[in-house]
Amino acid sequence: MNRSLDLLKCRPEITSALFFDSMSDDERFQNTTLRPVIKLQNDLFVAVFRNYVNKHKNVFYDLSIEKQMDYIDNAIHKDMKFRNSLKGMVIGQFTVEEYAFYITNSSALNKRMMNIVKERLFDNIQVLQKPEVLKAI
């Protein structure tokens, strides 16, 4: 059993990802590793965020879309426990080689990672509405 090959095989392909000789190693890592892993984990991120909202008294559901986006941003950038949980869901999908690269510049890569996760949750804002509201649609 080869963990690295298995992990790489199950990742979705991101056809829109562009690669240039001039791009930085961090940007290349973002497009070859972070984006596919985060796309793979999308449904898990939605479920985890729903649980987060539930544990925080469901106030998220009563906010305007703009305020919901602020809520997501604050949850990811200010709640370190939640942020670290999200990071773990991404890092746990790295190959050993990817992890070796990640630890060389984890601070900058964490920023990229959390911004992509935040954008993914923004893209799922319709799915993140109150469960009863979704049934009515």
mmCIF file of C-alpha atoms in Angstrom:
data_model
loop_
_atom_site.group_PDB
_atom_site.id
_atom_site.type_symbol
_atom_site.label_atom_id
_atom_site.label_comp_id
_atom_site.label_asym_id
_atom_site.label_seq_id
_atom_site.Cartn_x
_atom_site.Cartn_y
_atom_site.Cartn_z
ATOM 1 C CA MET A 1 0.000 0.000 0.000
ATOM 2 C CA ASN A 2 1.414 3.385 -0.987
ATOM 3 C CA ARG A 3 -0.184 6.214 1.008
ATOM 4 C CA SER A 4 1.177 8.986 -1.225
ATOM 5 C CA LEU A 5 -0.132 7.442 -4.440
ATOM 6 C CA ASP A 6 -3.497 6.662 -2.847
ATOM 7 C CA LEU A 7 -3.861 10.255 -1.629
ATOM 8 C CA LEU A 8 -2.912 11.707 -4.996
ATOM 9 C CA LYS A 9 -5.293 9.376 -6.871
ATOM 10 C CA CYS A 10 -8.376 10.441 -4.915
ATOM 11 C CA ARG A 11 -7.857 14.189 -5.407
ATOM 12 C CA PRO A 12 -10.009 15.983 -7.945
ATOM 13 C CA GLU A 13 -8.305 17.611 -10.900
ATOM 14 C CA ILE A 14 -8.554 21.388 -11.031
ATOM 15 C CA THR A 15 -8.670 22.119 -14.743
ATOM 16 C CA SER A 16 -8.663 25.898 -14.214
ATOM 17 C CA ALA A 17 -5.346 25.825 -12.312
ATOM 18 C CA LEU A 18 -2.649 27.532 -14.314
ATOM 19 C CA PHE A 19 1.081 26.916 -14.090
ATOM 20 C CA PHE A 20 3.876 29.224 -15.198
ATOM 21 C CA ASP A 21 7.640 29.000 -14.927
ATOM 22 C CA SER A 22 7.564 32.382 -13.230
ATOM 23 C CA MET A 23 5.217 31.380 -10.397
ATOM 24 C CA SER A 24 6.551 31.047 -6.862
ATOM 25 C CA ASP A 25 6.944 27.666 -5.181
ATOM 26 C CA ASP A 26 4.147 28.655 -2.774
ATOM 27 C CA GLU A 27 1.777 29.449 -5.632
ATOM 28 C CA ARG A 28 2.674 26.177 -7.359
ATOM 29 C CA PHE A 29 2.007 24.290 -4.084
ATOM 30 C CA GLN A 30 -1.304 26.124 -3.769
ATOM 31 C CA ASN A 31 -2.395 24.964 -7.229
ATOM 32 C CA THR A 32 -1.008 21.416 -7.139
ATOM 33 C CA THR A 33 -1.815 20.538 -3.521
ATOM 34 C CA LEU A 34 -3.950 23.000 -1.569
ATOM 35 C CA ARG A 35 -6.719 23.576 -4.119
ATOM 36 C CA PRO A 36 -7.278 19.873 -4.932
ATOM 37 C CA VAL A 37 -7.204 18.855 -1.245
ATOM 38 C CA ILE A 38 -9.601 21.633 -0.250
ATOM 39 C CA LYS A 39 -11.953 20.739 -3.112
ATOM 40 C CA LEU A 40 -11.838 17.086 -2.022
ATOM 41 C CA GLN A 41 -12.691 18.091 1.555
ATOM 42 C CA ASN A 42 -15.484 20.506 0.564
ATOM 43 C CA ASP A 43 -18.399 18.459 1.944
ATOM 44 C CA LEU A 44 -16.507 17.908 5.185
ATOM 45 C CA PHE A 45 -15.840 21.653 5.546
ATOM 46 C CA VAL A 46 -19.563 22.350 5.075
ATOM 47 C CA ALA A 47 -20.489 19.741 7.721
ATOM 48 C CA VAL A 48 -17.851 21.037 10.140
ATOM 49 C CA PHE A 49 -18.988 24.632 9.669
ATOM 50 C CA ARG A 50 -22.626 23.618 10.239
ATOM 51 C CA ASN A 51 -21.550 21.979 13.488
ATOM 52 C CA TYR A 52 -19.617 25.132 14.429
ATOM 53 C CA VAL A 53 -22.738 27.246 13.813
ATOM 54 C CA ASN A 54 -24.838 24.820 15.860
ATOM 55 C CA LYS A 55 -22.389 25.007 18.783
ATOM 56 C CA HIS A 56 -22.597 28.799 18.641
ATOM 57 C CA LYS A 57 -26.391 28.933 19.072
ATOM 58 C CA ASN A 58 -27.255 29.106 15.334
ATOM 59 C CA VAL A 59 -27.001 32.929 15.220
ATOM 60 C CA PHE A 60 -25.407 32.555 11.763
ATOM 61 C CA TYR A 61 -28.778 31.615 10.250
ATOM 62 C CA ASP A 62 -30.410 34.909 11.284
ATOM 63 C CA LEU A 63 -27.751 37.084 9.632
ATOM 64 C CA SER A 64 -27.843 38.758 6.227
ATOM 65 C CA ILE A 65 -25.665 37.159 3.529
ATOM 66 C CA GLU A 66 -23.075 39.919 3.995
ATOM 67 C CA LYS A 67 -22.989 39.341 7.771
ATOM 68 C CA GLN A 68 -22.805 35.573 7.204
ATOM 69 C CA MET A 69 -19.688 36.151 5.124
ATOM 70 C CA ASP A 70 -18.234 38.255 7.960
ATOM 71 C CA TYR A 71 -19.139 35.450 10.390
ATOM 72 C CA ILE A 72 -17.300 32.888 8.239
ATOM 73 C CA ASP A 73 -14.295 35.208 7.963
ATOM 74 C CA ASN A 74 -14.215 35.769 11.734
ATOM 75 C CA ALA A 75 -14.630 32.071 12.514
ATOM 76 C CA ILE A 76 -11.675 31.184 10.279
ATOM 77 C CA HIS A 77 -9.372 34.036 11.242
ATOM 78 C CA LYS A 78 -10.184 34.671 14.908
ATOM 79 C CA ASP A 79 -11.222 31.292 16.376
ATOM 80 C CA MET A 80 -7.858 29.534 16.618
ATOM 81 C CA LYS A 81 -9.359 26.207 17.704
ATOM 82 C CA PHE A 82 -11.654 26.156 14.659
ATOM 83 C CA ARG A 83 -8.872 27.374 12.347
ATOM 84 C CA ASN A 84 -6.504 24.667 13.572
ATOM 85 C CA SER A 85 -9.196 22.055 13.042
ATOM 86 C CA LEU A 86 -9.630 23.193 9.414
ATOM 87 C CA LYS A 87 -5.868 23.215 8.877
ATOM 88 C CA GLY A 88 -5.678 19.657 10.214
ATOM 89 C CA MET A 89 -8.285 18.503 7.699
ATOM 90 C CA VAL A 90 -6.093 19.830 4.890
ATOM 91 C CA ILE A 91 -2.684 18.825 6.243
ATOM 92 C CA GLY A 92 -3.949 15.310 6.972
ATOM 93 C CA GLN A 93 -4.390 14.855 3.213
ATOM 94 C CA PHE A 94 -0.784 15.799 2.396
ATOM 95 C CA THR A 95 1.755 13.270 1.234
ATOM 96 C CA VAL A 96 4.921 13.107 3.350
ATOM 97 C CA GLU A 97 6.725 15.001 0.562
ATOM 98 C CA GLU A 98 4.080 17.730 0.501
ATOM 99 C CA TYR A 99 4.263 18.028 4.268
ATOM 100 C CA ALA A 100 8.056 18.420 4.047
ATOM 101 C CA PHE A 101 7.542 21.379 1.672
ATOM 102 C CA TYR A 102 4.682 22.787 3.775
ATOM 103 C CA ILE A 103 6.763 23.039 6.943
ATOM 104 C CA THR A 104 9.414 25.104 5.143
ATOM 105 C CA ASN A 105 6.947 28.013 4.834
ATOM 106 C CA SER A 106 3.891 27.035 6.860
ATOM 107 C CA SER A 107 2.926 30.568 7.865
ATOM 108 C CA ALA A 108 2.482 31.843 4.295
ATOM 109 C CA LEU A 109 0.927 28.550 3.178
ATOM 110 C CA ASN A 110 -1.547 28.617 6.090
ATOM 111 C CA LYS A 111 -2.684 32.055 4.940
ATOM 112 C CA ARG A 112 -3.263 30.748 1.405
ATOM 113 C CA MET A 113 -4.970 27.629 2.763
ATOM 114 C CA MET A 114 -7.396 29.518 5.018
ATOM 115 C CA ASN A 115 -8.257 32.011 2.272
ATOM 116 C CA ILE A 116 -9.178 29.155 -0.081
ATOM 117 C CA VAL A 117 -11.257 27.424 2.624
ATOM 118 C CA LYS A 118 -13.015 30.731 3.351
ATOM 119 C CA GLU A 119 -13.795 31.216 -0.358
ATOM 120 C CA ARG A 120 -15.127 27.653 -0.510
ATOM 121 C CA LEU A 121 -17.483 28.328 2.394
ATOM 122 C CA PHE A 122 -18.557 31.596 0.728
ATOM 123 C CA ASP A 123 -19.309 29.600 -2.434
ATOM 124 C CA ASN A 124 -21.431 27.255 -0.321
ATOM 125 C CA ILE A 125 -23.407 30.033 1.408
ATOM 126 C CA GLN A 126 -26.675 28.775 -0.178
ATOM 127 C CA VAL A 127 -26.058 25.287 1.232
ATOM 128 C CA LEU A 128 -25.295 26.813 4.633
ATOM 129 C CA GLN A 129 -28.790 28.230 5.105
ATOM 130 C CA LYS A 130 -31.140 26.964 7.813
ATOM 131 C CA PRO A 131 -31.994 23.315 7.149
ATOM 132 C CA GLU A 132 -35.768 24.107 7.189
ATOM 133 C CA VAL A 133 -35.265 26.872 4.609
ATOM 134 C CA LEU A 134 -33.563 24.449 2.244
ATOM 135 C CA LYS A 135 -36.503 22.024 2.381
ATOM 136 C CA ALA A 136 -38.854 24.809 1.299
ATOM 137 C CA ILE A 137 -36.797 25.655 -1.786
#
